[in-house]
Amino acid sequence: MKKVDFFMLLLCLIAASFLVSADPPTCPADLGGKCSDSDDWQGDFFPEIPKIKYEGPASKNPLAYRWYNAEEEILGKKMKDWFRFSVAFWHTFRGTGGDPFGAATKYWPWEDGTNSVSMAKRRMRANFEFLKKLGVDWWCFHDRDIAPDGTTLEESNKNLDEVIELAKELQKGSKIRPLWGTAQLFLHPRYMHGGATSSEVGVYAYAAAQVKKAMEVTHYLGGENYVFWGGREGYQTLLNTDMGRELDHLARFFEAAVAYKKKIGFKGTLLIEPKPQEPTKHQYDWDAATAANFLRKYGLIDEFKLNIECNHATLSGHTCHHELETARLNGLLGNIDANTGDAQTGWDTDQFLTDVGEATMVMMSVIKNGGIAPGGFNFDAKLRRESTDVEDLFIAHISGMDTMARGLRNAVKILEEGSLNELVRKRYSTWDSELGKQIEEGKADFEYLEKKAKEFGEPKVSSAKQELAEMIFQSAM
Amino acid sequence: MKKVDFFMLLLCLIAASFLVSADPPTCPADLGGKCSDSDDWQGDFFPEIPKIKYEGPASKNPLAYRWYNAEEEILGKKMKDWFRFSVAFWHTFRGTGGDPFGAATKYWPWEDGTNSVSMAKRRMRANFEFLKKLGVDWWCFHDRDIAPDGTTLEESNKNLDEVIELAKELQKGSKIRPLWGTAQLFLHPRYMHGGATSSEVGVYAYAAAQVKKAMEVTHYLGGENYVFWGGREGYQTLLNTDMGRELDHLARFFEAAVAYKKKIGFKGTLLIEPKPQEPTKHQYDWDAATAANFLRKYGLIDEFKLNIECNHATLSGHTCHHELETARLNGLLGNIDANTGDAQTGWDTDQFLTDVGEATMVMMSVIKNGGIAPGGFNFDAKLRRESTDVEDLFIAHISGMDTMARGLRNAVKILEEGSLNELVRKRYSTWDSELGKQIEEGKADFEYLEKKAKEFGEPKVSSAKQELAEMIFQSAM
Amino acid sequence: MKKVDFFMLLLCLIAASFLVSADPPTCPADLGGKCSDSDDWQGDFFPEIPKIKYEGPASKNPLAYRWYNAEEEILGKKMKDWFRFSVAFWHTFRGTGGDPFGAATKYWPWEDGTNSVSMAKRRMRANFEFLKKLGVDWWCFHDRDIAPDGTTLEESNKNLDEVIELAKELQKGSKIRPLWGTAQLFLHPRYMHGGATSSEVGVYAYAAAQVKKAMEVTHYLGGENYVFWGGREGYQTLLNTDMGRELDHLARFFEAAVAYKKKIGFKGTLLIEPKPQEPTKHQYDWDAATAANFLRKYGLIDEFKLNIECNHATLSGHTCHHELETARLNGLLGNIDANTGDAQTGWDTDQFLTDVGEATMVMMSVIKNGGIAPGGFNFDAKLRRESTDVEDLFIAHISGMDTMARGLRNAVKILEEGSLNELVRKRYSTWDSELGKQIEEGKADFEYLEKKAKEFGEPKVSSAKQELAEMIFQSAM
Amino acid sequence: MKKVDFFMLLLCLIAASFLVSADPPTCPADLGGKCSDSDDWQGDFFPEIPKIKYEGPASKNPLAYRWYNAEEEILGKKMKDWFRFSVAFWHTFRGTGGDPFGAATKYWPWEDGTNSVSMAKRRMRANFEFLKKLGVDWWCFHDRDIAPDGTTLEESNKNLDEVIELAKELQKGSKIRPLWGTAQLFLHPRYMHGGATSSEVGVYAYAAAQVKKAMEVTHYLGGENYVFWGGREGYQTLLNTDMGRELDHLARFFEAAVAYKKKIGFKGTLLIEPKPQEPTKHQYDWDAATAANFLRKYGLIDEFKLNIECNHATLSGHTCHHELETARLNGLLGNIDANTGDAQTGWDTDQFLTDVGEATMVMMSVIKNGGIAPGGFNFDAKLRRESTDVEDLFIAHISGMDTMARGLRNAVKILEEGSLNELVRKRYSTWDSELGKQIEEGKADFEYLEKKAKEFGEPKVSSAKQELAEMIFQSAM
């Protein structure tokens, strides 16, 4: 039996365990799309979706922006430059709607039922049309979601090159560029024990080869960042794990990545994306502080920044605002994966953020950071499994962009109104004293401080005014 | 294009999104198994695994029982009759190792890469060999994991019938029977909004047809129970959900199931399996008390019992012990899904229980309940994704059975030693008074109680002795 | 040594473990209040706080309403009648700011440092002034927070009577009434094992006497409801607990309460307030469904309704919206404890709700319920420990009331705009068919449904449109 | 009115809000203790408790060790030297049983109801008798739990000195020493915004003075470590917080502590005790990695180690084992607070650890670390609120010590049996190759690795054998 046939059997075996027999799915009714199985695709992918325009808050049109007005200037910068929104190829074009208990639910009209290179190229064309209709200039990808795995590394690379060439061509004459690229080191069974932290040295080498290539193509397309999300870089139980050795391997891997980045002249930022757990029980890049500690321990602190994802933040027990501020204060705020989770669900739901309050706090951090470029806001967010219309893809992105835009507008309103900042300034005003200065300059030892404490007697302690702060904040919503 | 071809394309499209090209997987090295792709399977499925025997606690053999001794009598009942262990077909024979971020990792040597009826039959033979080698008399199944979906309901039923006939034949001359059967109403995309609670009336009808058939075949095979797990009977957001209407539909569905059970003369117990969430954000059978409320509200309390799963218990914020006792006190303890979760992971990990303390508490409830028959202990538990040797299937079951056996032995030890029961008895001893009796009989009204309270003055309140109770409990481990 | 002296020593012993020596606390600076330790209080309690008025959304005044306009009619009802806001005496007048790691932080100027009856009366006067300045007609209380415990039940009752007389007098000529009263059965060490579910029969009697009295005084003051919150009605570990016996005792207790209510002619609603845990590990009234099951099991379902607290809802793993709808669908929605928790903190933080989105969902349920009277919205919410100015008490309540008012306005907007309801109606439209009707009327058995399923073939399943629903919802904020 | 009188009033005011009138509590029945209110205490504190001895696993005596045998040598070290058990003064002698919803429940016979210096001294004598009866050589304390706060810093220091002198005297002729001391910077209202991170500069100075003194007395008593637990060093909401400035202040504070330690010649280890939250919503020393990042960022990594508390570990989403290993791998494992939490309760329950499996994992880390000295195992654990007998204090400690002793015995058994280590070694065996070595030495760049990956082809990936590892582990219990 030939290798390739065997693979087809295996593929279907596994498909079978996820899938079930079904009538051909109906195409999304509202759009009247025609399901095609031919190899070349004629005409538009989204024929019934107009170019999405700004219509203002009074609009009732779900296919229009109400708050996001790309060219509008806010605090001296265009809205589009504040956000640098990016579409995540994997969720939007490869999301199947499958979950641990359910098979795929999405049957987009342009899909032909294969994982061929030609299908990959068709999908890439859909991506560019999608970006243009949304008015978004950035996209993000994993190597393996844009081009199919081959049976060898060489074949996989060849497949990737072919799709990359098309992307390069499609980019021409537009401002569209990858916000970042990354290598998918978690889906294939070879990575079940990790990539850089696999118990198998051959997998480490394979992962290195895959990252090398992904970096090259990101660079080639003019990508501005490169991301590491170590979904499998962690452990399930310490009983069978040598955590010390695995962490050392991870450091070696990052060192090699830094060296290679420099070698090929890639100027983009390297980003680590923290997540506490899932799929592994414990991921080594648990949260911003954990990732920072790792980078400091191994002398890599100046070579990386962080990609903070809001849903990952909340899974780690922090607010998104906290993780952004932690990254910022460690000089590591590089990019934002703009999504949200369900506060009562213990796994990553990757929802489009629609909470204006949370968006406002995110933007307060971004303003403090002076913006986020060369990073941006990547929509690492997906349709709910039960959302199966093509227009849902647009609605979700529009809703997410409008929410962030409201967040920016509110953050500016709060900033300009001034009373929240004033509340904070006043709260710390005793530190603007001589003694405060001495302490902050490291000139106050314990003996001096004891002397001062005795002089002062019982210190006065003011109200923290949390309810007032919340009232001011909410009133700006 | 023909329907069937189209389906193959679709199937592969979806496979492709979960899967990736790979060399043929190596067969499990330790067992020297030979991967086969032919349709008929020669010889044993587990040639290198012996019949698992009891060797006692001193044994170092991972393929032997150290605590589970099937024929040994404990409190007047054989161990095998206390437990009535059951293998879950779906996890053991259809578990792929896939997770939300990863493709399948299991490539058992007997799989040929198809989802054909002949493959389904081969798999059923493997199941029976597995049961016999383990020395287990019960198995559980969903309709769709034992036989492939067809393109129509009729075809699916036909496929099922063919496999069921084989199972019937394999059962002959043995004591092997289904502990329970159930219908898989969650994997297929048609069930994405639920089965009995779908927003589409046609899906409700389809689900009814599927349950009808699953009940029939369970009955035909001599199954002793029938389970409803409503993984999709719930909602993702109340914004788009008519919860009241959905709950009413669920009640109608259960009423029809009860009527049909009686019509066909099926004497087995109908069981609801509570779970708080996942895949839906909120499942209607959240926990034992929620399911009991539903059953009472709709007048179904005498027609159903509960199948308590330990991992579901902990996900709902309770201990497994609590859920078992809640079921027992409501007269609803029907079956146990013996597994465990990870206390720090917010999703169902379905691990084999290896915590002897938890097993002991479970068995304390079961002893109080006078046993669990006609229910049993179903191993709704799966290998970790990274456990890929055939022998791991055996090791996991042996470990789970031994843990439960230790639990039984410890529970008996605690019972016979007596000091824990004595501690509880003593704690409530003031209730064994005249006043206690009057209250318990509903004869003490507030005026009488106030009079008593004034007579008593400040009541004496004794120590709860929790640390002593824990010491007694732990010493028995 | 006399009993009373001994008590004083004990009291101070315990005080000492919570407290520490300190200079006299400074009075709230902003208000220029003068700390008094004399027994009679002259003049206003809140001299610098004006009567809080509605000034509209443009106002920058933290001591004004921006959205709550008591007399404004919405959907045919005045805002004040939609809400029936209530101040929780315990949080607002007895909250100390203490937490498990910290001593009290609140030193209100009207407190004299005693727990005397005269201090209790002064505090009650402050309560009425507070209600009037806020423009709120309702208040809630525990027996022991409005009047000091005595050394005997008789003395405690006498203390209570004295304060109640004052409250009665203060109510005269106003519309102010208790929204509900309740008995504090959790703070005193006698209740450490529970009240109705104590392991000591004498404590059960004592609790009954206390509830009897609390019901009487609630009735006397014209209270409209009576609440049971069973903070200690639960367990810490099943190892030392007879859960079945305790639940039976709880049922006997509620039966006696119902009988006594009828005997004294109290027409108010009896309410159970579910909470999952804290202070006990497991509370018997875990959530709405659990409480409903208990009521049904013991035949009490027609005698009680539920008081849903949002923070308790989220602690139990549900949204507040879910708990409200569960209560409503079980015919049990009686009252709302309007507060919120911190989604990332595993204990009850009892914060004033400031999330307008959540408030909107709450009001969508209330509108569906046709209002909440004779229940209302009780602010079971407290200042943060670090909020120590008298004005913070006002700011917090204003912020909470305004948030609820925005919720009502938004809910009405969504209702009147109509597209969300239309989305839901459309989603379930297949149920408005002949078959849907047959099923809902219980006329469709499995055989008929199977026949239908076969006729239909594969059912069409539409998108759930969750993102669109969220967009519509958010746009109304 | 005099300051001191005012304070008494305040003290009682607050007492009153926590407390309630009660008959004098009965003394613990089992021990027949006589409650005393006189100032001098005659005879033994624990007259009916014998010196706790090792009686072996067969003993039924709750007042004996069954597994902890202090002088027994294990792996070349006496059990007492492996553990260096310590009693936490605050829980054992100042724990009141109070909780957020309940007043104190503990009335030990030696307490006289005052917070006087003489009472503090009597309590210290009780501590030493307790240590001797248990056979424990170490104790831990906060400054304010061993001696009462005065009205000024000077008076507080004087009180402390007086008690310290007594402790010094009681230590004489024994091996008893403080395992560590610490300053209580969380209970007093002055610390409501933090100590080192307070928004008030005067509080920072006060905290410094308090730490200075606490270090001095720890040094004076021969303490071997000094701990910082920053319960209030964190924030409630970022809206009113300048996190960057607060973190800088914390660093200045630690720098000053290091300088002062050196100045006074204190050779003990400085330890930071991480905790994620409670009482603040977010504590700056969230977990081991967060604390390590802080120490590295501010150049303090060589001056501190960590005190890992198991209950804090689990609250942060990690296992205790994970936190110990994280500390160890960062060279920071200094001390262990041996306790446990409730996996289903979102706050610190500080229970005595009775889970032998967890104790075994803890000891596996400690053995890897070559022991924990000069740190030890401090029982930062308390009786349940409802445990009110004096003997419960002993039972709880005995149970905790026996559990740890079983953990040590099991860990050694696993180590000596060898198959778990062998499983891990084998799992990583491909790293013991030439390529593995090159990578670990940093000599394998991406180009070389890609070349290797191409040579290798698809890497073989072995089973992780988690179930086997768990079976081996559990069999040793």
XYZ file of N, CA and C in Angstrom, chain C residues 1 3 6-25 35-37 94 96 98-105 107 111-115 123 149-152 184 186-193 229 232 236 275 277-281 342 344-348 385-386 388, chain D residues 1 3 6-25 35-37 94 96 98-105 107 111-115 123 149-152 184 186-193 229 232 236 275 277-281 342 344-348 385-386 388:
438
model
N -17.216 36.736 89.959
C -17.362 37.731 88.876
C -18.756 37.635 88.250
N -21.761 37.846 85.603
C -21.929 37.461 84.208
C -21.682 38.633 83.240
N -18.083 39.637 82.940
C -17.371 38.640 82.161
C -17.617 38.848 80.670
N -18.853 39.153 80.386
C -19.171 39.384 78.988
C -18.379 40.558 78.407
N -18.275 41.613 79.235
C -17.529 42.782 78.735
C -16.075 42.411 78.445
N -15.529 41.579 79.276
C -14.144 41.170 79.055
C -14.032 40.371 77.750
N -14.939 39.477 77.634
C -14.934 38.656 76.433
C -15.071 39.495 75.184
N -15.993 40.409 75.296
C -16.251 41.285 74.167
C -14.969 41.991 73.769
N -14.250 42.444 74.758
C -13.038 43.184 74.439
C -11.924 42.252 73.971
N -11.932 41.073 74.535
C -10.962 40.098 74.059
C -11.110 39.898 72.556
N -12.330 39.717 72.168
C -12.535 39.451 70.755
C -12.289 40.713 69.937
N -12.756 41.811 70.482
C -12.489 43.080 69.818
C -10.999 43.210 69.560
N -10.242 42.832 70.581
C -8.804 43.013 70.499
C -8.199 42.212 69.358
N -8.796 41.100 69.090
C -8.196 40.300 68.039
C -8.550 40.848 66.664
N -9.575 41.654 66.623
C -9.910 42.284 65.339
C -9.304 43.667 65.263
N -9.094 44.207 66.425
C -8.789 45.619 66.472
C -7.429 45.899 67.019
N -7.126 47.132 67.085
C -5.805 47.564 67.454
C -5.947 48.947 68.026
N -4.977 49.314 68.754
C -5.017 50.656 69.334
C -4.833 51.688 68.230
N -5.507 52.780 68.364
C -5.418 53.793 67.305
C -5.761 55.149 67.883
N -5.230 56.155 67.274
C -5.662 57.505 67.612
C -7.124 57.610 67.248
N -7.807 58.567 67.857
C -9.191 58.743 67.419
C -9.190 58.986 65.912
N -10.055 58.326 65.221
C -10.058 58.479 63.768
C -10.479 59.895 63.412
N -16.775 64.390 65.201
C -17.003 63.112 65.867
C -17.568 63.367 67.260
N -18.590 62.689 67.568
C -19.224 62.903 68.864
C -19.235 61.628 69.663
N -19.096 61.738 70.922
C -19.259 60.553 71.741
C -20.385 60.744 72.767
N -24.239 49.466 59.516
C -23.455 48.607 60.414
C -22.210 48.062 59.740
N -18.612 47.796 58.820
C -17.452 48.350 59.515
C -16.262 48.504 58.588
N -14.510 45.978 58.011
C -13.645 44.856 58.389
C -13.664 43.779 57.329
N -12.569 43.061 57.213
C -12.532 41.906 56.323
C -11.716 40.823 57.014
N -11.570 39.649 56.426
C -10.915 38.571 57.166
C -9.485 38.913 57.597
N -8.899 39.914 56.972
C -7.537 40.280 57.325
C -7.431 41.679 57.911
N -8.583 42.308 58.130
C -8.468 43.695 58.559
C -9.551 44.143 59.506
N -9.194 45.057 60.367
C -10.127 45.624 61.339
C -11.030 46.654 60.654
N -11.969 47.145 61.418
C -12.907 48.155 60.932
C -12.190 49.401 60.424
N -12.773 50.022 59.411
C -12.203 51.269 58.889
C -13.197 52.424 58.909
N -15.582 55.057 60.632
C -15.889 55.734 61.895
C -16.843 56.865 61.576
N -21.549 57.838 65.324
C -21.326 56.685 66.202
C -20.626 57.135 67.484
N -21.033 56.564 68.604
C -20.416 56.950 69.870
C -19.561 55.843 70.460
N -19.370 54.799 69.717
C -18.492 53.755 70.203
C -19.170 52.722 71.087
N -20.482 52.780 71.190
C -21.159 51.778 71.998
C -22.115 50.978 71.118
N -22.563 49.882 71.666
C -23.610 49.104 71.016
C -24.887 49.199 71.850
N -28.840 55.676 65.338
C -28.527 55.118 64.029
C -29.786 54.976 63.167
N -28.109 42.759 70.660
C -28.344 41.513 71.377
C -28.356 41.806 72.872
N -29.228 41.144 73.569
C -29.167 41.206 75.029
C -28.506 39.955 75.562
N -28.474 39.840 76.882
C -27.853 38.622 77.413
C -28.844 37.465 77.442
N -30.114 37.790 77.262
C -31.116 36.731 77.128
C -31.994 37.067 75.928
N -31.156 37.603 61.925
C -29.729 37.334 61.732
C -29.371 36.025 62.443
N -26.670 34.055 61.755
C -25.357 33.603 61.293
C -24.193 34.209 62.069
N -24.391 35.395 62.663
C -23.252 36.045 63.297
C -22.923 35.465 64.668
N -23.911 35.241 65.465
C -23.671 34.782 66.836
C -23.073 33.372 66.825
N -22.110 33.122 67.713
C -21.472 31.795 67.734
C -22.452 30.649 67.973
N -23.591 30.945 68.567
C -24.545 29.840 68.782
C -24.999 29.241 67.447
N -24.913 30.070 66.395
C -25.365 29.593 65.082
C -24.242 29.001 64.237
N -23.127 28.693 64.878
C -21.996 28.268 64.045
C -22.283 26.997 63.246
N -23.174 26.141 63.735
C -23.542 24.940 62.962
C -24.842 25.135 62.182
N -32.259 34.068 54.629
C -30.971 33.779 54.026
C -30.238 32.824 54.961
N -25.694 29.962 57.280
C -25.087 28.817 57.989
C -25.911 27.545 57.786
N -19.781 22.192 56.153
C -18.371 22.401 55.809
C -17.770 21.133 55.222
N -27.833 31.225 47.853
C -26.405 31.554 47.746
C -25.655 30.232 47.743
N -22.348 29.349 48.462
C -21.458 29.035 49.574
C -20.969 30.339 50.170
N -20.235 30.211 51.261
C -19.738 31.365 52.013
C -20.852 31.926 52.868
N -20.811 31.784 54.168
C -19.712 31.217 54.937
C -19.579 29.695 54.893
N -20.645 28.921 54.766
C -20.402 27.482 54.704
C -19.842 27.118 53.340
N -19.195 25.975 53.271
C -18.642 25.491 52.007
C -19.782 25.201 51.035
N -17.211 40.611 41.775
C -16.054 40.728 40.911
C -15.897 39.372 40.248
N -13.655 37.890 39.039
C -12.410 37.163 39.239
C -12.083 36.935 40.691
N -13.059 37.108 41.530
C -12.854 36.992 42.961
C -13.873 35.977 43.470
N -13.405 34.956 44.180
C -14.276 33.835 44.517
C -15.106 34.018 45.766
N -15.349 35.251 46.168
C -16.219 35.450 47.319
C -17.139 36.617 47.028
N -18.100 36.759 47.888
C -19.142 37.751 47.771
C -18.558 39.146 48.027
N -13.977 48.678 51.505
C -13.354 48.885 52.812
C -12.605 50.217 52.881
N -12.060 50.635 51.752
C -11.193 51.818 51.721
C -11.969 53.100 51.453
N -14.139 55.742 52.951
C -14.383 56.066 54.351
C -15.024 57.437 54.567
N -12.805 64.881 76.423
C -12.704 63.421 76.567
C -11.281 62.969 76.243
N -8.135 60.755 75.070
C -7.857 59.896 73.928
C -8.096 58.424 74.253
N -11.701 57.472 74.550
C -12.304 57.465 73.213
C -11.958 56.159 72.505
N -10.713 55.761 72.663
C -10.315 54.527 72.026
C -11.126 53.335 72.530
N -11.354 53.321 73.859
C -12.125 52.198 74.411
C -13.529 52.150 73.813
N -14.082 53.341 73.645
C -15.418 53.381 73.055
C -15.399 52.835 71.629
N -14.422 53.299 70.919
C -14.306 52.854 69.542
C -14.122 51.357 69.460
N -13.250 50.907 70.336
C -12.963 49.489 70.363
C -14.245 48.699 70.565
N -15.060 49.221 71.466
C -16.285 48.489 71.754
C -17.310 48.651 70.640
N -17.271 49.817 70.038
C -18.162 50.022 68.901
C -17.918 48.952 67.845
N -16.652 48.754 67.577
C -16.341 47.800 66.530
C -16.584 46.377 67.016
N -16.206 46.147 68.252
C -16.486 44.836 68.832
C -17.964 44.534 68.649
N -18.752 45.542 68.913
C -20.189 45.335 68.888
C -20.677 44.926 67.502
N -19.997 45.430 66.526
C -20.485 45.092 65.200
C -20.080 43.682 64.809
N -19.079 43.154 65.494
C -18.699 41.777 65.206
C -19.364 40.830 66.193
N -19.657 41.378 67.319
C -20.010 40.526 68.419
C -21.407 40.755 68.899
N -21.758 40.027 69.887
C -23.110 40.012 70.366
C -23.056 39.591 71.804
N -24.094 39.910 72.473
C -24.139 39.533 73.884
C -24.295 38.033 74.003
N -23.647 37.474 75.003
C -23.709 36.023 75.148
C -23.436 35.647 76.586
N -23.966 34.537 76.983
C -23.591 33.991 78.268
C -22.116 33.679 78.229
N -21.504 33.600 79.399
C -20.090 33.197 79.363
C -20.009 31.843 78.678
N -19.083 31.692 77.790
C -18.981 30.436 77.042
C -18.573 29.332 77.993
N -12.595 28.182 83.106
C -12.370 29.497 82.506
C -11.925 30.464 83.595
N -10.896 31.154 83.344
C -10.379 32.070 84.353
C -10.402 33.494 83.835
N -10.638 34.417 84.700
C -10.500 35.810 84.299
C -9.467 36.512 85.170
N -4.224 33.226 68.350
C -5.045 34.422 68.162
C -6.222 34.192 67.233
N -9.709 33.497 66.177
C -10.932 33.681 66.960
C -12.066 32.824 66.430
N -13.673 33.850 63.965
C -14.511 34.818 63.256
C -14.394 34.637 61.756
N -15.439 34.954 61.034
C -15.378 34.964 59.572
C -16.214 36.143 59.088
N -16.274 36.413 57.788
C -16.956 37.641 57.343
C -18.427 37.705 57.762
N -18.987 36.579 58.126
C -20.388 36.580 58.523
C -20.578 36.171 59.976
N -19.475 35.999 60.712
C -19.662 35.479 62.054
C -18.649 35.976 63.061
N -19.100 36.080 64.286
C -18.259 36.513 65.395
C -17.362 35.372 65.848
N -16.496 35.700 66.783
C -15.562 34.723 67.342
C -16.293 33.539 67.952
N -15.651 32.385 67.895
C -16.242 31.185 68.508
C -15.295 30.511 69.500
N -13.141 30.332 72.795
C -12.940 30.905 74.131
C -12.016 29.986 74.899
N -7.625 32.490 78.314
C -7.868 33.883 77.926
C -8.674 34.587 79.015
N -8.324 35.841 79.285
C -9.037 36.570 80.337
C -9.904 37.689 79.782
N -10.003 37.757 78.472
C -10.879 38.765 77.893
C -10.227 40.115 77.696
N -8.930 40.201 77.879
C -8.261 41.487 77.638
C -7.225 41.327 76.533
N -6.771 42.454 76.046
C -5.662 42.448 75.110
C -4.454 43.092 75.788
N -0.268 34.124 77.171
C -0.472 33.426 75.894
C 0.850 32.862 75.352
N -0.957 46.246 70.220
C -0.726 47.590 69.695
C -0.846 48.597 70.840
N 0.017 49.562 70.827
C -0.147 50.677 71.766
C -0.806 51.840 71.058
N -0.950 52.942 71.765
C -1.561 54.096 71.102
C -0.530 54.861 70.270
N 0.728 54.555 70.509
C 1.791 55.134 69.674
C 2.743 54.020 69.273
N 2.924 42.686 61.017
C 1.530 42.647 60.579
C 1.157 44.005 59.960
N -1.422 44.598 57.787
C -2.687 44.469 57.057
C -3.916 44.650 57.930
N -3.799 44.407 59.228
C -5.000 44.434 60.051
C -5.424 45.867 60.419
N -4.471 46.668 60.806
C -4.793 48.020 61.259
C -5.343 48.863 60.097
N -6.363 49.679 60.384
C -6.944 50.489 59.299
C -5.942 51.404 58.602
N -4.862 51.745 59.292
C -3.893 52.624 58.615
C -3.333 51.961 57.369
N -3.361 50.624 57.358
C -2.795 49.895 56.224
C -3.834 49.566 55.166
N -4.986 50.233 55.214
C -6.033 49.802 54.288
C -5.646 49.959 52.817
N -4.761 50.912 52.523
C -4.306 51.063 51.123
C -2.966 50.365 50.886
N 4.661 39.183 53.823
C 3.426 38.834 53.123
C 2.664 40.134 52.889
N -1.918 43.564 51.750
C -2.529 44.815 51.240
C -1.668 45.460 50.173
N -7.458 47.258 44.504
C -8.845 46.816 44.344
C -9.353 47.126 42.943
N 0.824 35.480 47.095
C -0.601 35.132 47.179
C -1.299 35.925 46.084
N -4.606 36.933 45.591
C -5.570 37.966 45.957
C -6.128 37.621 47.318
N -6.956 38.502 47.823
C -7.534 38.370 49.144
C -6.510 38.725 50.206
N -6.615 39.851 50.901
C -7.763 40.743 50.848
C -7.843 41.655 49.624
N -6.759 42.056 49.002
C -6.929 42.902 47.813
C -7.380 42.030 46.641
N -7.976 42.674 45.664
C -8.412 41.960 44.467
C -7.208 41.429 43.711
N -9.628 24.535 49.936
C -10.727 23.742 49.417
C -10.782 24.054 47.929
N -12.867 23.953 45.854
C -14.106 24.511 45.314
C -14.531 25.785 46.015
N -13.621 26.376 46.717
C -13.925 27.560 47.493
C -12.911 28.622 47.098
N -13.404 29.780 46.693
C -12.513 30.774 46.104
C -11.794 31.670 47.084
N -11.613 31.227 48.299
C -10.832 32.038 49.231
C -9.941 31.103 50.035
N -9.040 31.742 50.753
C -8.029 31.075 51.543
C -8.696 30.396 52.741
N -13.844 27.052 62.044
C -14.584 27.919 62.965
C -15.376 27.117 63.989
N -15.834 25.959 63.604
C -16.742 25.180 64.432
C -16.000 24.201 65.339
N -14.042 23.826 68.498
C -13.909 24.733 69.640
C -13.341 24.076 70.883
